[in-house]
Every structure is written in structure tokens, then in C-alpha cells.
GROMACS .gro file of C-alpha atoms in nm:
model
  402
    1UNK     CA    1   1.167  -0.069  -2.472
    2UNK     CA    2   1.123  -0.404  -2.337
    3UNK     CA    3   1.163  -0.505  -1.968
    4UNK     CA    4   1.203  -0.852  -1.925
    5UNK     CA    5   1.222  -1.067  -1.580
    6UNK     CA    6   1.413  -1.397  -1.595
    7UNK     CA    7   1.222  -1.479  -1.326
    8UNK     CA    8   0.930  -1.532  -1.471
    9UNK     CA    9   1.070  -1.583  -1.849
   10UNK     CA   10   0.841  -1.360  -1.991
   11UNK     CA   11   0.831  -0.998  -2.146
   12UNK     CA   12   0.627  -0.716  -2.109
   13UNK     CA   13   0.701  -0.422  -2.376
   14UNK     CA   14   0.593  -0.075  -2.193
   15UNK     CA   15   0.694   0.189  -2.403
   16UNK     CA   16   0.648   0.613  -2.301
   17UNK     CA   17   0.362   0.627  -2.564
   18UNK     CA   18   0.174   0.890  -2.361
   19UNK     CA   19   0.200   1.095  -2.058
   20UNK     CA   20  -0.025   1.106  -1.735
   21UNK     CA   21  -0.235   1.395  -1.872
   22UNK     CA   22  -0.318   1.228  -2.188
   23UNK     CA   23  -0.686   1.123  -2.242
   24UNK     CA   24  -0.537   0.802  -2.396
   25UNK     CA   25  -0.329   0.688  -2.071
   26UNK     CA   26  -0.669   0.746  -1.879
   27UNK     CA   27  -0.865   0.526  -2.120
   28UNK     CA   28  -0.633   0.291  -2.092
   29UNK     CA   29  -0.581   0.284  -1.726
   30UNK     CA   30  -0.929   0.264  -1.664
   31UNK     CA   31  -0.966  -0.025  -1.916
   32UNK     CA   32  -0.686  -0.263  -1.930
   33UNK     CA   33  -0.627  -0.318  -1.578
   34UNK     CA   34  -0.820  -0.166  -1.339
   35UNK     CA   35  -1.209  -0.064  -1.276
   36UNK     CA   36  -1.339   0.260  -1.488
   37UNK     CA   37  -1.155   0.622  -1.325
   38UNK     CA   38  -1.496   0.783  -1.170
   39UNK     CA   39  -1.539   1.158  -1.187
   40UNK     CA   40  -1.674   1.293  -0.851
   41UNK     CA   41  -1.490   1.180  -0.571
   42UNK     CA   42  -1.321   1.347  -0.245
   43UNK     CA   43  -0.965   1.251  -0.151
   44UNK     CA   44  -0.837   1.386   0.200
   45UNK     CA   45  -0.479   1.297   0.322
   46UNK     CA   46  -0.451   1.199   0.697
   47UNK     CA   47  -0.112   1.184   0.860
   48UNK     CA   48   0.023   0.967   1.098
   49UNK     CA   49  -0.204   0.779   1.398
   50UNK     CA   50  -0.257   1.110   1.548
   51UNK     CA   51  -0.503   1.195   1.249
   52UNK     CA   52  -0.579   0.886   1.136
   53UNK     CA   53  -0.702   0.695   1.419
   54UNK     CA   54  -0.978   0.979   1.522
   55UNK     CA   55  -1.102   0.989   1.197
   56UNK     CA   56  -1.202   0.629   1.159
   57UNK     CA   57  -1.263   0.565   1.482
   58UNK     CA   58  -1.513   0.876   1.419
   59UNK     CA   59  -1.662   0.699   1.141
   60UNK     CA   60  -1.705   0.402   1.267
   61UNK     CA   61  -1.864   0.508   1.556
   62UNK     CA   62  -2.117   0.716   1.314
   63UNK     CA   63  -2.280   0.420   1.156
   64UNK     CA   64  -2.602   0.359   1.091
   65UNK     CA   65  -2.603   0.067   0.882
   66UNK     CA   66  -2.301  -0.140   0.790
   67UNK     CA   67  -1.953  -0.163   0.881
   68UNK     CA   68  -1.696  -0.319   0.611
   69UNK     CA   69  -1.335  -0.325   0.747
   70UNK     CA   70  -0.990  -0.530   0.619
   71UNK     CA   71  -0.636  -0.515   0.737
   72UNK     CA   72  -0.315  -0.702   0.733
   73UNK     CA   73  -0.179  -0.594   1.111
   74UNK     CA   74  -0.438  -0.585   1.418
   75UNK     CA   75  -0.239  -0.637   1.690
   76UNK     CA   76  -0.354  -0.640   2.088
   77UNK     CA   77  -0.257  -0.271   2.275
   78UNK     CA   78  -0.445   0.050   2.338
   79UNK     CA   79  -0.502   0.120   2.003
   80UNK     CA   80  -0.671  -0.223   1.894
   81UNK     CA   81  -0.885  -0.201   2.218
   82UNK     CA   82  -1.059   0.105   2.097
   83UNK     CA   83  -1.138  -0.030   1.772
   84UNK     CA   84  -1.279  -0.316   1.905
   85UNK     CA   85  -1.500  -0.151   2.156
   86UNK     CA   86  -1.618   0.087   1.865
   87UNK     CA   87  -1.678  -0.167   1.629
   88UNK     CA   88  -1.838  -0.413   1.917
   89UNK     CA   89  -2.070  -0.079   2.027
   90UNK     CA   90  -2.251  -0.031   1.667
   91UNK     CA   91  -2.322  -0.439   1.635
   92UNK     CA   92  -2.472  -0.428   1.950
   93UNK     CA   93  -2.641  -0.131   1.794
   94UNK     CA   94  -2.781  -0.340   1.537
   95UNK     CA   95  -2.544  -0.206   1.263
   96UNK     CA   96  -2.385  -0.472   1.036
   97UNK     CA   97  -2.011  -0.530   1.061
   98UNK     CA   98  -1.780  -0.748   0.951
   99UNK     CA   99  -1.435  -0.780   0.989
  100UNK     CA  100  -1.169  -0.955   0.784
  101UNK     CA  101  -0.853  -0.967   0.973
  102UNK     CA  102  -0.529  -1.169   0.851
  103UNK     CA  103  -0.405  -1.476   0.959
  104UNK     CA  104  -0.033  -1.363   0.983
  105UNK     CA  105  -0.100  -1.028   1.026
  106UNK     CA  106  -0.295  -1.083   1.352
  107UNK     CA  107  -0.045  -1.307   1.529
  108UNK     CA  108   0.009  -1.059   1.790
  109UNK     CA  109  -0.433  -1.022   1.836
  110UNK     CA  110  -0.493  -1.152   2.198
  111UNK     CA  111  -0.841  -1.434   2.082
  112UNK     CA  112  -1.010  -1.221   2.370
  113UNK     CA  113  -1.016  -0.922   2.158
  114UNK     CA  114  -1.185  -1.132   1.897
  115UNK     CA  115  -1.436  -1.293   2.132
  116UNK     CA  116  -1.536  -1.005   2.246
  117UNK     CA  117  -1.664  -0.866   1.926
  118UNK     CA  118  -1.792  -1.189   1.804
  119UNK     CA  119  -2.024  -1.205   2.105
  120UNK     CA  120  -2.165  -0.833   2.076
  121UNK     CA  121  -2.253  -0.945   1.701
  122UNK     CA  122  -1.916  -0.870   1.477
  123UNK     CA  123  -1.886  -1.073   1.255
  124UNK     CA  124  -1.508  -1.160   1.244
  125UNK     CA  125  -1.271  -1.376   0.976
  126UNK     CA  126  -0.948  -1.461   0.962
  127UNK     CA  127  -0.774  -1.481   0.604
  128UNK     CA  128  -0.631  -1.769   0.498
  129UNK     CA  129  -0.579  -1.985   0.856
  130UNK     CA  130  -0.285  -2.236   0.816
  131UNK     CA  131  -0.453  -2.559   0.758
  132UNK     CA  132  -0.289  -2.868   0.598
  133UNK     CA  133  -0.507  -2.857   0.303
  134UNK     CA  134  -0.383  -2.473   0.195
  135UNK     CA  135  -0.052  -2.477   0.320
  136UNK     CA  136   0.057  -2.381  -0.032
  137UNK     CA  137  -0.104  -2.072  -0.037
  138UNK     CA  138   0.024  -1.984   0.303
  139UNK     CA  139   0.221  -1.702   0.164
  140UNK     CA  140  -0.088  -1.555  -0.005
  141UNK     CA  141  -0.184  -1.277   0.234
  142UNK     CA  142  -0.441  -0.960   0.229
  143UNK     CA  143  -0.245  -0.703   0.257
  144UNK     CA  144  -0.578  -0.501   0.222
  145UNK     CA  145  -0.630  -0.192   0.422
  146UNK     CA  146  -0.981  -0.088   0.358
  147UNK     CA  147  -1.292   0.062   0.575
  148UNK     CA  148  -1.609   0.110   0.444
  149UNK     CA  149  -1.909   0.292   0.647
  150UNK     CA  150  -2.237   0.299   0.524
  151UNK     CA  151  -2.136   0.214   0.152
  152UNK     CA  152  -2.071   0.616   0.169
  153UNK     CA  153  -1.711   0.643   0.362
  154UNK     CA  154  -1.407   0.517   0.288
  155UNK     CA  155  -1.067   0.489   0.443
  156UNK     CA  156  -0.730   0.300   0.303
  157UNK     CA  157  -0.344   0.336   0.331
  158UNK     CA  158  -0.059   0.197   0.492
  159UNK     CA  159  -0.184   0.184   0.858
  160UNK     CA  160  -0.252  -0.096   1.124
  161UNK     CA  161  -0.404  -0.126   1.399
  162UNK     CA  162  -0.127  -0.164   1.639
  163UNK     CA  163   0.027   0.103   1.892
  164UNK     CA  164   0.333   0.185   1.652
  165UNK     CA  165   0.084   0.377   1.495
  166UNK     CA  166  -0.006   0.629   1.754
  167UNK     CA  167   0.131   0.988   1.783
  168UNK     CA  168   0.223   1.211   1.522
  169UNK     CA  169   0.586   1.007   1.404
  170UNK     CA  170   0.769   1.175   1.744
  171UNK     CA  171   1.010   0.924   1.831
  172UNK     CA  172   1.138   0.610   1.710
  173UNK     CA  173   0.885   0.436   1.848
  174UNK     CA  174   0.559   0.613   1.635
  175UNK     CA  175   0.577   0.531   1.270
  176UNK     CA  176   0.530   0.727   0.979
  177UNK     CA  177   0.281   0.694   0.779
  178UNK     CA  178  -0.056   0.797   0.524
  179UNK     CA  179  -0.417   0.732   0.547
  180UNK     CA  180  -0.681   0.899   0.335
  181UNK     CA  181  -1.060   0.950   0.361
  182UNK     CA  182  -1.297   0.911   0.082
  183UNK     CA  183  -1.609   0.989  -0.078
  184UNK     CA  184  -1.796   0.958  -0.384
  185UNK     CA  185  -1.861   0.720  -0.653
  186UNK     CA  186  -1.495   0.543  -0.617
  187UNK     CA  187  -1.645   0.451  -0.268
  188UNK     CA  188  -1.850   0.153  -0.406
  189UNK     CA  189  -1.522   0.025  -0.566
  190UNK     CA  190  -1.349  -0.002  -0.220
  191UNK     CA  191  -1.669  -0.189  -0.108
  192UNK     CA  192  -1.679  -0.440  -0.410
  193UNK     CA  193  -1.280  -0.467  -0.318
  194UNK     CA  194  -1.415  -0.585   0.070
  195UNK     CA  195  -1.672  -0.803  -0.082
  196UNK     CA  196  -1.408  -0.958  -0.326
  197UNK     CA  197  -1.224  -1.127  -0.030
  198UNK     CA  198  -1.511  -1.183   0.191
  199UNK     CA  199  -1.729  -1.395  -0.060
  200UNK     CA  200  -1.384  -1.559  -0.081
  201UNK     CA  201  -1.350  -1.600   0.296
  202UNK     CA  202  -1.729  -1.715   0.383
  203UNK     CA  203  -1.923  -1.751   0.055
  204UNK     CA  204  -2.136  -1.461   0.164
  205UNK     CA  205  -2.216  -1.177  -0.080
  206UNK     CA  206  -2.298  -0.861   0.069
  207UNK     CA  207  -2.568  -0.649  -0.105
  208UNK     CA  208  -2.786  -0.402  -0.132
  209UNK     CA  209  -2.839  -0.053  -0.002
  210UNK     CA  210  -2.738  -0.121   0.307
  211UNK     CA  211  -2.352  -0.183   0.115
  212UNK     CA  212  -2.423  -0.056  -0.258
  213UNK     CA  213  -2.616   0.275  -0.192
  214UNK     CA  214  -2.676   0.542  -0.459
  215UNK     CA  215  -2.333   0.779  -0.456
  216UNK     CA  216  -2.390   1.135  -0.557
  217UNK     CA  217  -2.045   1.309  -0.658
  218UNK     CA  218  -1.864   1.462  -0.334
  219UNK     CA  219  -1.559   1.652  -0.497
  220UNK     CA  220  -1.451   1.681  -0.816
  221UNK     CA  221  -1.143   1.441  -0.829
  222UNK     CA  222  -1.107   1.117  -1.074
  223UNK     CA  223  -1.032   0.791  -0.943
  224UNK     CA  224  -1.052   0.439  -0.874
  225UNK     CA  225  -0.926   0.163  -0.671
  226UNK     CA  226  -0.706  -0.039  -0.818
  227UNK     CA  227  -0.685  -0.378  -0.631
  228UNK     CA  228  -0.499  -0.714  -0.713
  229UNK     CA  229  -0.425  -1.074  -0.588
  230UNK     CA  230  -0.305  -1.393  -0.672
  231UNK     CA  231  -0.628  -1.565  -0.737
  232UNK     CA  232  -0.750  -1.287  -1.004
  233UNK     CA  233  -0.418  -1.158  -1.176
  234UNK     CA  234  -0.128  -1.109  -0.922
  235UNK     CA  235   0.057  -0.912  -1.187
  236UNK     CA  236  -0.180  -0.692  -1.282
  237UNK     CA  237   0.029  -0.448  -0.959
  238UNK     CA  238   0.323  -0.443  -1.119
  239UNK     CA  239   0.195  -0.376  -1.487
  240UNK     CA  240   0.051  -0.046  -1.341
  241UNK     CA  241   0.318   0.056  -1.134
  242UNK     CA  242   0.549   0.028  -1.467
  243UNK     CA  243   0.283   0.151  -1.689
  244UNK     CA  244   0.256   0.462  -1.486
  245UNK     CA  245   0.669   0.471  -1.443
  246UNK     CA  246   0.706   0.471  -1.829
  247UNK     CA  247   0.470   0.734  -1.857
  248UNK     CA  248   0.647   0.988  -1.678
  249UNK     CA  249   0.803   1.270  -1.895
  250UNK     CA  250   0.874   1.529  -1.593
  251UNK     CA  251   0.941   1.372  -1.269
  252UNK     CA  252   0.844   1.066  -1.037
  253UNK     CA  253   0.806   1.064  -0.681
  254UNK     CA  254   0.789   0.764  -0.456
  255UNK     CA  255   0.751   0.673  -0.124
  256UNK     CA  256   0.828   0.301  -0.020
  257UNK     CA  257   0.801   0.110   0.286
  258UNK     CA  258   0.949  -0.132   0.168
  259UNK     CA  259   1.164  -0.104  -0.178
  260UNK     CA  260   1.310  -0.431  -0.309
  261UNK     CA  261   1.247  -0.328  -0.687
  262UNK     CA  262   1.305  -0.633  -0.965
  263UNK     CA  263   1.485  -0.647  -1.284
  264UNK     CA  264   1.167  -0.453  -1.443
  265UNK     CA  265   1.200  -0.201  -1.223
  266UNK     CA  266   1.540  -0.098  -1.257
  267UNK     CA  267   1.507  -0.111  -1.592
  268UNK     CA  268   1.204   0.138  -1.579
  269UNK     CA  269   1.360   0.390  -1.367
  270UNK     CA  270   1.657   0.359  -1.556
  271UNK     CA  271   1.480   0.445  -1.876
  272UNK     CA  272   1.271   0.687  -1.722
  273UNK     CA  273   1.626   0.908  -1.646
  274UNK     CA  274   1.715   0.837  -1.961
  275UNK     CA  275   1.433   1.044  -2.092
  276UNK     CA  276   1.524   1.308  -1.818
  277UNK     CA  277   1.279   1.253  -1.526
  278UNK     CA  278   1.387   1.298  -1.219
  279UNK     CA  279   1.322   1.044  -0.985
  280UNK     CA  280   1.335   1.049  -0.620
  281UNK     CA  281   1.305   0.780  -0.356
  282UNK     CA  282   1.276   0.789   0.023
  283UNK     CA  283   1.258   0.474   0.184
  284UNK     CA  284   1.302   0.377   0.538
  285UNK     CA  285   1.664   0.433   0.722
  286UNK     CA  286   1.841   0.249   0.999
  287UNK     CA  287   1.487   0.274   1.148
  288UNK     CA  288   1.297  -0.046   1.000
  289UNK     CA  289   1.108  -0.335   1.125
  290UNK     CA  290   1.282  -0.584   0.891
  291UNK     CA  291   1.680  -0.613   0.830
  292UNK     CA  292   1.693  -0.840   0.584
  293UNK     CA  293   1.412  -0.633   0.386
  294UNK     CA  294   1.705  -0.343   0.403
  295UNK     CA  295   1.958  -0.552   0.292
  296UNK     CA  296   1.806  -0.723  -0.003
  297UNK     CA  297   1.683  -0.322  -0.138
  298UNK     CA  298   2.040  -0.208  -0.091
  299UNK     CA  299   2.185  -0.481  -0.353
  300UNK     CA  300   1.963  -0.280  -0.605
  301UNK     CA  301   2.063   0.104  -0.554
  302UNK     CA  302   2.378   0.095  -0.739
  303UNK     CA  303   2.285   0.072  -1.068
  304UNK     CA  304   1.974   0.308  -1.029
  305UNK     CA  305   2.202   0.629  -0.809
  306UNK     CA  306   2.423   0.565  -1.105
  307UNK     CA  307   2.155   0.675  -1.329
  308UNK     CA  308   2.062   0.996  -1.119
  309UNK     CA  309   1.799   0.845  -0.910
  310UNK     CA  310   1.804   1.040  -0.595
  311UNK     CA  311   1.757   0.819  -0.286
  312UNK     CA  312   1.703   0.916   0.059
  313UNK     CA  313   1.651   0.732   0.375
  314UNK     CA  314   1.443   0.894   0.630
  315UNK     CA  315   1.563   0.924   0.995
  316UNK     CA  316   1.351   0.991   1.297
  317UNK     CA  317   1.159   0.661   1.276
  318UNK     CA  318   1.032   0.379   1.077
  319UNK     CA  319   0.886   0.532   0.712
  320UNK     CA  320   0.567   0.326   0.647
  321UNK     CA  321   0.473   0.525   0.379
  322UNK     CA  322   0.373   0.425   0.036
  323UNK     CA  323   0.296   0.677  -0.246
  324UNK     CA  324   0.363   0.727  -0.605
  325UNK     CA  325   0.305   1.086  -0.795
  326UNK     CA  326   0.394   1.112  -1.163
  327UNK     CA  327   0.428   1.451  -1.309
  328UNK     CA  328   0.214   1.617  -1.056
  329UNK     CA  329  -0.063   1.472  -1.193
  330UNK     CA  330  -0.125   1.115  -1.070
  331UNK     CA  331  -0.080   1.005  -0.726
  332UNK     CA  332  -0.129   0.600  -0.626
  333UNK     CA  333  -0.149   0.527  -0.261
  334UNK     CA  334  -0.284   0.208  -0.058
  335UNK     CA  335  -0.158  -0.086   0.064
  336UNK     CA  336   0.123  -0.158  -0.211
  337UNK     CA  337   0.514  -0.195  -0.147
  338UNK     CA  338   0.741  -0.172  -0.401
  339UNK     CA  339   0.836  -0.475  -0.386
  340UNK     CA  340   0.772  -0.847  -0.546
  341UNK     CA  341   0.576  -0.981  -0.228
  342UNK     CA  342   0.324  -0.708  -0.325
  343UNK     CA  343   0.317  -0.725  -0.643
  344UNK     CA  344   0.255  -1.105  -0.702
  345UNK     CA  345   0.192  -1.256  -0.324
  346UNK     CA  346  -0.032  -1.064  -0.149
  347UNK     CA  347  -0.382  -0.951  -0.225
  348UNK     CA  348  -0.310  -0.526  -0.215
  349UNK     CA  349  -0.529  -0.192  -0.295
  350UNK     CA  350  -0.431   0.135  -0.443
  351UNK     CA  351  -0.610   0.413  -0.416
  352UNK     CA  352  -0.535   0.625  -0.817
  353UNK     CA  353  -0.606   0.949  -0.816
  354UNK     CA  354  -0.582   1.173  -1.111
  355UNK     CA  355  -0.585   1.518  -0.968
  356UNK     CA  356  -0.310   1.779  -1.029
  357UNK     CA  357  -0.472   1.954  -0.695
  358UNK     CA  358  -0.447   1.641  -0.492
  359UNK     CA  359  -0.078   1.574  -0.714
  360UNK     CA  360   0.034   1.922  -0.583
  361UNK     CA  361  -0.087   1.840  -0.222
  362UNK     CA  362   0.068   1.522  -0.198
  363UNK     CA  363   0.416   1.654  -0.345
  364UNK     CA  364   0.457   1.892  -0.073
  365UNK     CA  365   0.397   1.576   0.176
  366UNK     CA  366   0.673   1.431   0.025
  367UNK     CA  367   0.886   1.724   0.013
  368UNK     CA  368   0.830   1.743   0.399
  369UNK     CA  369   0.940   1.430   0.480
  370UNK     CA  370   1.201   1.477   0.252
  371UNK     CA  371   1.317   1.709   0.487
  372UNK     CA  372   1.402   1.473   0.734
  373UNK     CA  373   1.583   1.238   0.532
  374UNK     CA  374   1.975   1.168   0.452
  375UNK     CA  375   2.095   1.136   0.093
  376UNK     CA  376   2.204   0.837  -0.012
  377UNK     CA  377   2.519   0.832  -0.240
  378UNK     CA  378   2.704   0.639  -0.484
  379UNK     CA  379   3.031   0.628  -0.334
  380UNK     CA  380   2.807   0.519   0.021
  381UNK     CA  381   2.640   0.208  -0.184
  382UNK     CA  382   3.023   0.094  -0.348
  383UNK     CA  383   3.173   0.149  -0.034
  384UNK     CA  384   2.953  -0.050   0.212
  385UNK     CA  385   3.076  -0.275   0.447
  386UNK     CA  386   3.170  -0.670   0.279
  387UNK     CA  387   2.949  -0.841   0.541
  388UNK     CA  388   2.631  -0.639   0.384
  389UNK     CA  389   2.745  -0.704   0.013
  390UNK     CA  390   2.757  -1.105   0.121
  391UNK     CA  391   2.430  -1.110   0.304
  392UNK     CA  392   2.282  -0.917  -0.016
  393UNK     CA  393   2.364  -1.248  -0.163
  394UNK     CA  394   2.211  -1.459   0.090
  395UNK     CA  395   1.889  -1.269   0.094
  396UNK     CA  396   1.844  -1.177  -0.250
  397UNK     CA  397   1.757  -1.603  -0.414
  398UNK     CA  398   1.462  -1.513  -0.165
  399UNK     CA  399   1.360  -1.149  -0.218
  400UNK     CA  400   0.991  -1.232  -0.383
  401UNK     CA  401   0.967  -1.378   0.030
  402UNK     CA  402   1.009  -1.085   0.179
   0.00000   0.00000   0.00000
């Protein structure tokens, strides 16, 4: 099967050679792409800021050495506050931290919030400042959500430090969303990950024990983090998201923030109900914190609910979600939308875990929320109003944008 792009004008052949549980699609996940799977690890799902907030700010606050911490949205409110007293406390402590925070993701940081840490001894960077001399890699963003304490603790997901966050997904105000806490070996990957875009930031490398300490195993789940960007193989992503798609003999499971899927896509889902997986989809519903994201997904849907893909919108707020489980025995989650922003603009992280324990856990997540979702039909998608088919046309020239 070949799934070809005319965006790009180039081919990639992924054919269903092997499934998920297959020694051969671990070698060659851990191999072609990605960093080696490690053996040894513990992988612990946190839901929603309720959860997830404690449990880092617990960390943090824990340190006795270093602090390594990236993220696309820090934004001024309650929430950021408390991070950056927590973080300020342990450098005054004399615990190293450093902070990578995004340009564009941190418009809404008030600079006092930044000051403030700088002065009790964080060290803080922006990513990629507008300047005139990189204004062509102004849409090349971390997307990175990663915390690292003591080389031994790890965090990453979809969360940012902003009050949307908070709560437990209540209202429409409190998001949905994933966070998960790790240790073991596949700790020192999420720590290279950090270093990755901090030597790029500053020139600094950070080393030894204080960062790279010995890991003993801490569970007995396989996995690594699987990072990309634009400066080391932007498409590197996307090749694992299909390779793992066209692997699927039984069923595939996604959660997506934002899902604006490309030609390859559809054409991987497509084949993947061709072989009779089912696929199902939620996504975000009338709750979202970008329109024209919504619009430009819609234009897709037709041709994949036409093939059986089930998709469902969730209701009660916005679904910040992302997660991927393949036959209930892989689960990817991080920073990574389904979408082409992630897979060839920004710099993202997954978190792989090949676990059919953690695939079980993480299926009855997503039957949860699936709960609390609508259906999305055929007849819904053909019948939409004319003023969202035309805008579909407007938005889509731009969709790698959004």
C-alpha cells in the first residue's frame, strides 16, 4: 500500500507487515526512528489538573538536585504562580533548575513571573524569540511538555500551565486532559529530550549525575520517548504515527486535541478498515479553543465515517487529550496532535509504551470519556451547513498553519 502526499511529492510505502505484538515491529520501532524501547519502566496516568498539578508540583518541590522542565503554554493565573514559587523555592535551595518556556506559548506570562524566578536563581529561556534574523523559523515551536526531577522523575502530556487546567474537567471552563508520571530507565530519554533543546537554546550541555544518574528498573513496562523536530527529522512523527496505524489488525483508538489528518492519514485509516479494525475517534466538540482548527478537521470526516470510522465529539468541555492505543497493546501519549503542525512544525514528545496492562488501563480511559461524547454521523458531515463547507475551503490551503 502506498500513501502518498502531494504536498510534499513524495511516497512513503507502509504496508501491515506485522502487528504491535510482534518482536519484529518492536525491533523496528526501537531502531528506525526512535531511541531503543527500555525494559523497566513505571507508567502512571494522571487525569485532569486536579491530579496532575499536585503531583508535579509534589515533585518539584522534592528536589534535591536538578530541576529540568519544558512547555509550550505558561500563562500568568493561580496556577502559574505556584509553579513559579515552587520552582523559585528549590533554586534558592541550591537545586539546579532550568526552565525552557516558549516564545508563543508564553504570550499570556506576565515578565514579573519570570523575574522573579530568574532572581531566586532559575534559570529561564524562551524558545525561539522573534528576532529579524529567525523570522523564518518563527513557526517552529516546542511543543514539548516534559519535567524531569533529579534525572529519576518524569512527567509529560498534554498539559499547561495555565488555569484552564485546574479542576477535574467540571465545567466548560476546566479542560480535559492526560498527564503521566514516570520512572525508570526511559527517564534518561526524557532528560536527553530537555537537553536536546536546551544545548539548542544556550549552548549549554547538562551532565552528569546530577542529570544522567544510574536508573535501576521501577516497573516492568517497555518504553521510550519518542521525540521529533524540524531541525533533526520533522517527519520522523508522522512515519510512526502511520507505522503504528498500519500495524493494527484489531482495533485503534485515538484521542486528538486537535485532528486535521492529511492525505496519508486518511488513506491509513481507510486501509486500516479495510482490513477490519475498528477505529474510533473522539475529538473536541463545540467546546474548542480554535474554530478554524474545527473547521479545517471537519472537511476530512467524510470520507473516513464512510469507511466505518466511528467519530465522536466530546461535550462538557474542551478535550485536550492526545492518545493513541493499537490493539490493546501499544499506547503513544505526549505532546503530539494529529495534525500537520505537529507532525512537521513543532518540536513534540511521545511517550510509547508497550504494555497490554497499561493498553488495558488506558482503553477504559477512553471508554470513559467516550461516555460523554456525541456520535458523529454521515448524514451530519453531508448535511452541514454551506457556510462551513466554504470556510473548509478557505482554511484548508493553510491547514499545515494551524
Amino acid at each position: 500500500m502506498i500513501f502518498s502526499d502531494p504536498d510534499k511529492q513524495i511516497q512513503y510505502t507502509l504496508r501491515h507487515t506485522c502487528a504491535v505484538a510482534d518482536p519484529q515491529f518492536l525491533r523496528e520501532m526501537s531502531v528506525m526512528l526512535g531511541p531503543s524501547i527500555l525494559p523497566g519502566n513505571a507508567v502512571e496516568a494522571l487525569r485532569n489538573g486536579a491530579e496532575i498539578f499536585p503531583a508535579m508540583l509534589a515533585a518539584i518541590r522534592s528536589a534535591r538536585v536538578s530541576i529540568t522542565f519544558e512547555t509550550y503554554i505558561y500563562w500568568s493565573g493561580e496556577i502559574g504562580r505556584e509553579f513559579a514559587a515552587a520552582l523559585s523555592e528549590r533554586a534558592r535551595a541550591g537545586v539546579q533548575v532550568h526552565v525552557l518556556i516558549d516564545w508563543v506559548g508564553s504570550a499570556k506570562m506576565d515578565a514579573a513571573l519570570i523575574e522573579g524566578m530568574e532572581q531566586a536563581g532559575v534559570k529561564v529561556v524562551r524558545y525561539r524569540p522573534l528576532s529579524w534574523y529567525n523570522i523564518g523559523r518563527m513557526n517552529n515551536r516546542t511543543h514539548r511538555k516534559l519535567l524531569v526531577v533529579d534525572g529519576e522523575l518524569g512527567f509529560t502530556g498534554g498539559v499547561g500551565i495555565a488555569d484552564p487546567w485546574e479542576g477535574h474537567a467540571q465545567d466548560a471552563e476546566h479542560w480535559r486532559d492526560m498527564h503521566f508520571r514516570l520512572r525508570g530507565p526511559c527517564v534518561a530519554q526524557m532528560q536527553a529530550a530537555f537537553n536536546d533543546n536546551w544545548i539548542k537554546t544556550t549552548g549549554v550541555v547538562l551532565n552528569g549525575e546530577k542529570y544522567f544518574p544510574q536508573l535501576e528498573p521501577a516497573g516492568d513496562r517497555s518504553a521510550h520517548l519518542f521525540v521529533a523536530s524540524p531541525a533533526g527529522g520533522s517527519e520522523s512523527m508522522h512515519i510512526m504515527y502511520l507505522m503504528v496505524i498500519a500495524a493494527a489488525e484489531e482495533s485503534i483508538d485515538l484521542q486528538a486535541a486537535y485532528f486535521v489528518p492529511d492525505r496519508l492519514a486518511v488513506e491509513a485509516l481507510v486501509a486500516a478498515r479495510k482490513r477490519g479494525v475498528r477505529v474510533r475517534i473522539t475529538v473536541p466538540g463545540e467546546h474548542i479553543d480554535s474554530t478554524v482548527v474545527r473547521i479545517a478537521s471537519k472537511a476530512k470526516w467524510g470520507e473516513l465515517l464512510l469507511a466505518g470510522v466511528e467519530i465522536h465529539e466530546y461535550v462538557p468541555t474542551m478535550f485536550h487529550n492526545k492518545m493513541l492505543i493499537v490493539d490493546k497493546g501499544m499506547v503513544s501519549v505526549g505532546s503530539t496532535n494529529f495534525d500537520l503542525r505537529s507532525f512537521r512544525l513543532n518540536d513534540e514528545a511521545n511517550l510509547n509504551v508497550y504494555d497490554a496492562g497499561f493498553a488495558r488501563e488506558m482503553t477504559q480511559v477512553f471508554e470513559a470519556d467516550l461516555e460523554r461524547t456525541r456520535a458523529y454521523t454521515y448524514d451530519a458531515w453531508k448535511n452541514r451547513p454551506l457556510r462551513e463547507k466554504f470556510l473548509e475551503r478557505v482554511v484548508l490551503p493553510i491547514k499545515s498553519q494551524l
